[in-house]
């Protein structure tokens, strides 16, 4: 007696791995948000040398602006690290400043004060501008870990208008809510570098204009991929729900 044939169980075809987004070979951004048209044909030379200490986690962030700085400015160098180390500084380092808001334990000179007092004689002597690129939580940790190297070598400088009681003021907040900065005077790395170079570079207005133009285009392109936020219904506390249920029963 023949045994009944058992149907072969159906197997779904193996799913193909998700395709990675194609990146532009020049600006390293996804093709739908390529920024090559907004970047200068050749990186702009600056008298100031820019050293960006970028937290390793920042390379994963879609809105990280450090790569755009390197594509726009000739004298910009990026190092992936959690702190500034002595060997990161160039030999015979020129007078240095680092951008960071003041804290209760460390004051900062504003860009306006730097310009009016000419503390470092930057008009005749090239400067080294040190920037920490990270979330604000990580940036605080990075600056704290770098104090031993910064002390006596670099002057802390902040943007004008730093105020912990005021929010907004960055291009992200004013033109598109891509992310919120913690308080007034805090901006993206690219915008901070642009404002600083606008003060200390001989052709500062031109350099700042190009950098801000690139940032505005990045923000504009990114806006096309944002989904409208639906307002979340307010959640009533359990006590209020009980009160409403009792009212209905009564």
Short mmCIF file of C-alpha atoms in Angstrom, two decimals:
data_model
loop_
_atom_site.label_atom_id
_atom_site.label_comp_id
_atom_site.label_asym_id
_atom_site.label_seq_id
_atom_site.Cartn_x
_atom_site.Cartn_y
_atom_site.Cartn_z
CA UNK A 1 0.00 0.00 0.00
CA UNK A 2 1.47 3.32 -1.06
CA UNK A 3 2.01 5.97 1.57
CA UNK A 4 0.13 9.25 0.92
CA UNK A 5 2.29 12.02 -0.41
CA UNK A 6 2.82 14.88 1.96
CA UNK A 7 2.69 18.29 0.36
CA UNK A 8 5.97 20.11 0.34
CA UNK A 9 5.73 23.05 2.75
CA UNK A 10 5.79 26.37 0.95
CA UNK A 11 8.94 28.38 1.53
CA UNK A 12 8.92 32.07 0.83
CA UNK A 13 11.83 33.26 -1.30
CA UNK A 14 14.68 34.73 0.70
CA UNK A 15 14.25 38.43 1.15
CA UNK A 16 16.90 40.53 -0.51
CA UNK A 17 18.95 42.75 1.80
CA UNK A 18 17.79 46.39 1.89
CA UNK A 19 19.57 48.51 -0.65
CA UNK A 20 21.86 51.15 0.75
CA UNK A 21 21.23 54.68 -0.34
CA UNK A 22 23.50 55.87 -3.09
CA UNK A 23 25.85 58.59 -1.94
CA UNK A 24 27.32 61.42 -3.95
CA UNK A 25 31.01 60.78 -4.51
CA UNK A 26 31.88 64.44 -3.85
CA UNK A 27 29.76 65.72 -0.95
CA UNK A 28 29.18 62.22 0.55
CA UNK A 29 25.48 62.92 1.00
CA UNK A 30 22.54 60.82 -0.29
CA UNK A 31 21.80 61.70 -3.91
CA UNK A 32 18.32 63.17 -3.20
CA UNK A 33 19.94 65.73 -0.86
CA UNK A 34 23.22 66.25 -2.73
CA UNK A 35 24.73 69.66 -1.96
CA UNK A 36 27.43 69.87 -4.62
CA UNK A 37 25.69 72.79 -6.32
CA UNK A 38 25.89 74.82 -3.08
CA UNK A 39 29.55 74.05 -2.33
CA UNK A 40 32.33 76.24 -3.73
CA UNK A 41 34.14 74.83 -6.77
CA UNK A 42 37.34 74.83 -4.72
CA UNK A 43 37.52 75.03 -0.90
CA UNK A 44 37.95 78.56 0.38
CA UNK A 45 41.39 79.42 1.83
CA UNK A 46 41.36 81.03 5.26
CA UNK A 47 44.00 82.67 7.36
CA UNK A 48 42.59 80.82 10.36
CA UNK A 49 43.26 77.11 10.80
CA UNK A 50 40.20 75.20 11.98
CA UNK A 51 40.61 72.07 14.11
CA UNK A 52 37.37 70.15 14.71
CA UNK A 53 37.37 67.50 17.43
CA UNK A 54 34.36 65.38 16.51
CA UNK A 55 32.84 62.89 18.92
CA UNK A 56 32.83 59.38 17.35
CA UNK A 57 29.03 59.18 17.62
CA UNK A 58 28.57 62.24 15.41
CA UNK A 59 29.48 60.33 12.25
CA UNK A 60 26.14 58.52 12.56
CA UNK A 61 24.02 61.66 12.66
CA UNK A 62 22.30 62.64 9.41
CA UNK A 63 22.40 66.35 10.26
CA UNK A 64 26.05 66.52 11.27
CA UNK A 65 27.53 69.58 9.58
CA UNK A 66 31.25 68.94 10.05
CA UNK A 67 31.73 67.23 6.65
CA UNK A 68 30.31 70.35 4.98
CA UNK A 69 32.90 72.51 6.75
CA UNK A 70 35.70 70.32 5.41
CA UNK A 71 34.24 70.51 1.90
CA UNK A 72 33.92 74.31 2.08
CA UNK A 73 37.13 75.40 3.84
CA UNK A 74 40.65 74.52 2.78
CA UNK A 75 42.27 74.81 6.22
CA UNK A 76 39.76 72.72 8.17
CA UNK A 77 40.91 69.47 9.79
CA UNK A 78 38.63 66.96 11.51
CA UNK A 79 39.80 64.45 14.15
CA UNK A 80 37.52 61.80 15.64
CA UNK A 81 38.15 61.77 19.38
CA UNK A 82 36.44 62.19 22.73
CA UNK A 83 38.93 64.87 23.82
CA UNK A 84 41.70 67.13 22.62
CA UNK A 85 45.15 65.58 22.97
CA UNK A 86 48.52 67.36 22.80
CA UNK A 87 49.50 65.66 19.55
CA UNK A 88 46.33 66.98 17.88
CA UNK A 89 47.81 70.48 17.99
CA UNK A 90 50.13 71.44 15.14
CA UNK A 91 53.81 72.06 15.81
CA UNK A 92 54.53 75.70 16.68
CA UNK A 93 50.80 76.17 17.16
CA UNK A 94 49.63 79.76 16.61
CA UNK A 95 47.51 81.54 19.26
CA UNK A 96 44.40 79.43 19.76
CA UNK A 97 40.77 79.98 20.68
CA UNK A 98 38.08 77.39 21.27
CA UNK A 99 34.36 77.89 20.87
CA UNK A 100 32.25 77.01 23.88
CA UNK A 101 29.68 78.82 26.05
CA UNK A 102 30.77 80.06 29.50
CA UNK A 103 30.13 78.01 32.61
CA UNK A 104 30.08 78.85 36.33
CA UNK A 105 33.71 77.71 36.54
CA UNK A 106 34.99 79.10 33.23
CA UNK A 107 34.24 82.47 31.70
CA UNK A 108 34.30 83.13 27.97
CA UNK A 109 35.07 86.15 25.80
CA UNK A 110 32.36 86.99 23.29
CA UNK A 111 33.22 87.52 19.64
CA UNK A 112 32.38 91.20 20.01
CA UNK A 113 34.82 91.54 22.92
CA UNK A 114 37.47 89.66 20.95
CA UNK A 115 37.05 92.03 18.04
CA UNK A 116 37.00 95.27 20.05
CA UNK A 117 39.87 94.44 22.40
CA UNK A 118 42.06 92.64 19.87
CA UNK A 119 43.20 90.32 22.67
CA UNK A 120 45.18 87.98 20.44
CA UNK A 121 46.23 90.40 17.72
CA UNK A 122 44.47 88.08 15.25
CA UNK A 123 44.52 90.68 12.48
CA UNK A 124 48.27 90.18 12.02
CA UNK A 125 48.78 86.71 13.51
CA UNK A 126 46.95 83.61 12.19
CA UNK A 127 44.76 81.86 14.75
CA UNK A 128 43.95 78.25 15.46
CA UNK A 129 40.20 77.80 15.99
CA UNK A 130 39.33 74.66 17.99
CA UNK A 131 35.75 73.40 17.82
CA UNK A 132 34.14 70.48 19.65
CA UNK A 133 31.48 68.76 17.56
CA UNK A 134 29.05 66.68 19.61
CA UNK A 135 25.72 66.74 21.36
CA UNK A 136 25.73 69.31 24.14
CA UNK A 137 25.98 66.59 26.78
CA UNK A 138 29.01 65.03 25.06
CA UNK A 139 30.54 68.41 24.21
CA UNK A 140 30.61 69.36 27.90
CA UNK A 141 32.33 66.09 28.70
CA UNK A 142 34.84 66.63 25.87
CA UNK A 143 35.73 70.14 26.99
CA UNK A 144 36.08 69.00 30.59
CA UNK A 145 38.36 66.14 29.51
CA UNK A 146 40.42 68.55 27.38
CA UNK A 147 40.98 71.24 30.00
CA UNK A 148 44.52 70.05 30.74
CA UNK A 149 45.50 70.68 27.11
CA UNK A 150 43.45 73.85 26.65
CA UNK A 151 44.66 75.59 29.80
CA UNK A 152 47.28 78.17 28.96
CA UNK A 153 47.07 77.36 25.24
CA UNK A 154 43.62 78.48 24.12
CA UNK A 155 41.17 81.24 25.01
CA UNK A 156 37.53 80.27 25.46
CA UNK A 157 35.32 82.28 23.11
CA UNK A 158 31.54 82.20 22.75
CA UNK A 159 29.04 83.64 20.33
CA UNK A 160 27.24 86.80 21.28
CA UNK A 161 23.80 86.32 22.78
CA UNK A 162 24.45 83.23 24.91
CA UNK A 163 21.58 83.11 27.38
CA UNK A 164 20.38 79.98 29.17
CA UNK A 165 16.99 81.63 29.76
CA UNK A 166 16.31 82.13 26.05
CA UNK A 167 15.66 79.46 23.43
CA UNK A 168 16.09 79.61 19.68
CA UNK A 169 18.34 81.83 17.62
CA UNK A 170 19.87 79.19 15.38
CA UNK A 171 19.05 78.51 11.75
CA UNK A 172 17.64 75.16 12.85
CA UNK A 173 15.11 76.84 15.13
CA UNK A 174 14.32 79.89 13.03
CA UNK A 175 13.95 78.31 9.61
CA UNK A 176 13.11 74.69 10.28
CA UNK A 177 12.58 72.77 13.45
CA UNK A 178 15.07 70.00 12.66
CA UNK A 179 16.38 69.95 16.19
CA UNK A 180 16.25 72.17 19.23
CA UNK A 181 19.29 73.84 20.68
CA UNK A 182 19.42 73.99 24.49
CA UNK A 183 19.47 77.80 24.83
CA UNK A 184 20.08 81.06 23.00
CA UNK A 185 23.53 81.42 21.43
CA UNK A 186 23.89 77.68 20.86
CA UNK A 187 23.99 76.75 17.20
CA UNK A 188 25.22 73.99 14.90
CA UNK A 189 28.95 73.47 14.45
CA UNK A 190 28.89 74.90 10.93
CA UNK A 191 26.96 77.99 11.98
CA UNK A 192 29.28 78.59 14.95
CA UNK A 193 32.37 78.34 12.73
CA UNK A 194 30.76 80.66 10.17
CA UNK A 195 29.97 83.35 12.76
CA UNK A 196 33.42 83.14 14.27
CA UNK A 197 35.23 83.39 10.93
CA UNK A 198 32.94 86.26 10.02
CA UNK A 199 34.65 88.23 12.79
CA UNK A 200 38.28 87.10 12.66
CA UNK A 201 38.87 86.56 8.93
CA UNK A 202 39.95 89.50 6.71
CA UNK A 203 37.20 88.53 4.22
CA UNK A 204 34.94 87.28 6.98
CA UNK A 205 31.66 88.39 5.43
CA UNK A 206 32.37 86.37 2.27
CA UNK A 207 33.43 83.23 4.17
CA UNK A 208 30.48 83.44 6.53
CA UNK A 209 28.07 83.98 3.64
CA UNK A 210 29.26 80.88 1.79
CA UNK A 211 29.07 78.67 4.91
CA UNK A 212 25.63 79.91 5.92
CA UNK A 213 24.43 79.47 2.34
CA UNK A 214 25.46 75.81 2.41
CA UNK A 215 23.71 75.30 5.76
CA UNK A 216 20.50 76.94 4.55
CA UNK A 217 20.44 74.64 1.52
CA UNK A 218 20.96 71.59 3.70
CA UNK A 219 18.07 72.69 5.90
CA UNK A 220 15.84 73.41 2.88
CA UNK A 221 16.49 70.02 1.29
CA UNK A 222 15.98 68.16 4.54
CA UNK A 223 12.62 69.89 5.00
CA UNK A 224 11.24 68.03 1.97
CA UNK A 225 11.65 64.72 3.78
CA UNK A 226 10.00 65.69 7.05
CA UNK A 227 6.60 64.25 7.83
CA UNK A 228 4.07 66.66 9.34
CA UNK A 229 3.75 66.13 13.04
CA UNK A 230 0.30 65.16 14.27
CA UNK A 231 -0.67 66.74 17.60
CA UNK A 232 -0.82 64.13 20.31
CA UNK A 233 -4.07 64.04 22.31
CA UNK A 234 -3.66 65.14 25.87
CA UNK A 235 -3.63 62.23 28.27
CA UNK A 236 -5.88 62.63 31.27
CA UNK A 237 -4.64 61.44 34.61
CA UNK A 238 -6.23 58.33 36.06
CA UNK A 239 -7.78 60.37 38.85
CA UNK A 240 -9.56 62.57 36.31
CA UNK A 241 -10.82 59.48 34.46
CA UNK A 242 -12.25 58.16 37.75
CA UNK A 243 -13.95 61.48 38.46
CA UNK A 244 -15.54 61.49 35.00
CA UNK A 245 -16.72 57.88 35.43
CA UNK A 246 -18.26 58.74 38.83
CA UNK A 247 -20.03 61.76 37.35
CA UNK A 248 -21.51 59.60 34.62
CA UNK A 249 -22.69 56.98 37.16
CA UNK A 250 -24.23 59.65 39.33
#
